[in-house]
Amino acid sequence: MSEATKTTKKNSSIITFLGVIDGWMTRGKNLHWGAPADDAHRRADELIDVLTDIKDSFAEDYMGLTGTQLTPDDVENKPCLAENLDDFITEVKSTTYSFYENLPSSTAYVGIKSECEAFIHNINKYSYLIKALCKTK
């Protein structure tokens, strides 16, 4: 087993972050259903698609790094309590920034880092689209 694989298996922050994304997906869908206007409804749905894609990408990269398959019990949903889309996107942004900043600098993590950078781009874009252009409260 390579050193990167051993390090990744010990690095449960990726598994934890998958659970955080799970919580965002659930809360985002709830906010989508309860959106006060059509624009917020549509943007929330688009953001859920982004979350779904990034969760799958991170999980598959993690399994490639570790050489192990995730089991149905490995990822624990971490509930998100945001009450509106403004608070939701703020939480997604700050938590993702922190996750990214704490990723190991090892070459083995460049894929996850690259995907995270693209995800941060999408978060910034949706932060603007939601906070500046949508009725969210």
Coordinates of C-alpha atoms in Angstrom, one line a residue:
M1 CA 0.0 0.0 0.0
S2 CA 1.4 3.4 -1.0
E3 CA 2.1 6.1 1.5
A4 CA -0.5 8.3 -0.2
T5 CA -3.1 5.5 0.2
K6 CA -2.2 5.1 3.9
T7 CA -2.4 8.9 4.4
T8 CA -5.8 9.1 2.6
K9 CA -7.3 6.2 4.6
K10 CA -6.3 8.0 7.8
N11 CA -7.7 11.3 6.4
S12 CA -11.4 11.0 7.3
S13 CA -12.0 14.6 6.4
I14 CA -12.9 13.5 2.9
I15 CA -15.5 11.0 4.2
T16 CA -16.8 13.7 6.7
F17 CA -17.1 16.2 3.9
L18 CA -19.1 13.7 1.8
G19 CA -21.5 13.6 4.8
V20 CA -21.6 17.4 4.9
I21 CA -22.5 17.5 1.2
D22 CA -25.2 14.9 1.9
G23 CA -26.7 17.3 4.5
W24 CA -26.5 20.2 2.0
M25 CA -28.2 18.2 -0.6
T26 CA -31.1 17.4 1.7
R27 CA -31.4 21.0 3.1
G28 CA -30.9 22.4 -0.4
K29 CA -33.8 20.4 -1.7
N30 CA -36.0 21.5 1.3
L31 CA -35.1 25.1 0.6
H32 CA -35.8 24.5 -3.1
W33 CA -39.3 23.3 -2.3
G34 CA -39.9 26.2 0.1
A35 CA -38.4 28.9 -2.1
P36 CA -40.3 32.2 -1.9
A37 CA -39.9 32.9 -5.7
D38 CA -39.4 31.0 -8.9
D39 CA -35.9 32.3 -9.4
A40 CA -34.7 31.0 -6.1
H41 CA -36.5 27.7 -6.7
R42 CA -34.6 27.3 -10.0
R43 CA -31.2 28.3 -8.6
A44 CA -31.6 26.0 -5.6
D45 CA -32.3 23.1 -8.0
E46 CA -29.2 24.0 -10.1
L47 CA -27.1 24.1 -7.0
I48 CA -28.3 20.7 -5.9
D49 CA -27.1 19.3 -9.2
V50 CA -23.7 20.8 -8.6
L51 CA -23.6 19.3 -5.1
T52 CA -24.6 15.9 -6.5
D53 CA -21.9 15.9 -9.1
I54 CA -19.1 17.1 -6.7
K55 CA -20.1 14.5 -4.1
D56 CA -19.8 11.7 -6.6
S57 CA -16.5 13.0 -7.9
F58 CA -15.0 13.3 -4.4
A59 CA -16.2 9.8 -3.5
E60 CA -14.8 8.2 -6.6
D61 CA -11.5 10.0 -6.2
Y62 CA -11.3 8.9 -2.6
M63 CA -11.9 5.3 -3.6
G64 CA -9.2 5.6 -6.3
L65 CA -6.7 7.0 -3.8
T66 CA -7.4 4.3 -1.1
G67 CA -8.1 1.4 -3.4
T68 CA -11.2 0.6 -1.3
Q69 CA -14.9 0.9 -2.0
L70 CA -17.1 2.9 0.3
T71 CA -19.8 0.9 2.0
P72 CA -23.4 2.1 2.6
D73 CA -22.5 3.0 6.2
D74 CA -19.2 4.9 5.6
V75 CA -20.8 8.3 4.9
E76 CA -22.9 9.8 7.7
N77 CA -25.2 12.6 6.8
K78 CA -24.3 15.9 8.6
P79 CA -27.5 18.0 8.8
C80 CA -27.5 21.5 7.6
L81 CA -29.7 24.0 9.5
A82 CA -29.7 27.0 7.2
E83 CA -33.1 28.6 7.2
N84 CA -32.8 30.3 3.8
L85 CA -30.8 30.2 0.6
D86 CA -28.6 33.2 1.7
D87 CA -27.5 31.4 4.8
F88 CA -27.2 28.1 2.9
I89 CA -24.8 29.4 0.3
T90 CA -22.8 31.2 3.0
E91 CA -22.4 27.9 4.9
V92 CA -21.5 25.9 1.7
K93 CA -18.9 28.5 0.9
S94 CA -17.2 28.8 4.3
T95 CA -17.2 25.1 4.9
T96 CA -15.8 24.3 1.5
Y97 CA -13.0 26.9 1.8
S98 CA -12.0 25.3 5.1
F99 CA -12.1 21.8 3.6
Y100 CA -9.9 22.9 0.7
E101 CA -7.4 24.7 2.9
N102 CA -6.9 21.6 5.0
L103 CA -6.4 19.1 2.2
P104 CA -2.9 17.6 2.2
S105 CA -0.4 19.1 -0.3
S106 CA 0.6 15.6 -1.5
T107 CA 0.5 15.1 -5.3
A108 CA -2.0 12.3 -4.7
Y109 CA -4.6 14.9 -3.8
V110 CA -4.3 17.1 -6.9
G111 CA -7.4 15.6 -8.4
I112 CA -9.5 16.3 -5.3
K113 CA -8.0 19.8 -5.0
S114 CA -8.7 20.5 -8.7
E115 CA -12.3 19.4 -8.4
C116 CA -12.6 21.4 -5.2
E117 CA -11.3 24.5 -7.0
A118 CA -14.0 24.0 -9.7
F119 CA -16.6 23.5 -7.0
I120 CA -15.5 26.8 -5.3
H121 CA -15.9 28.5 -8.6
N122 CA -19.5 27.2 -8.8
I123 CA -20.1 28.2 -5.2
N124 CA -18.9 31.8 -5.9
K125 CA -21.1 31.9 -9.0
Y126 CA -24.2 30.7 -7.2
S127 CA -23.4 33.0 -4.3
Y128 CA -23.8 35.9 -6.7
L129 CA -26.8 34.5 -8.6
I130 CA -28.6 33.7 -5.3
K131 CA -27.7 36.6 -3.1
A132 CA -27.8 39.4 -5.7
L133 CA -30.4 38.2 -8.1
C134 CA -33.0 36.1 -6.3
K135 CA -35.7 36.7 -3.8
T136 CA -34.6 34.3 -1.0
K137 CA -36.5 35.4 2.1

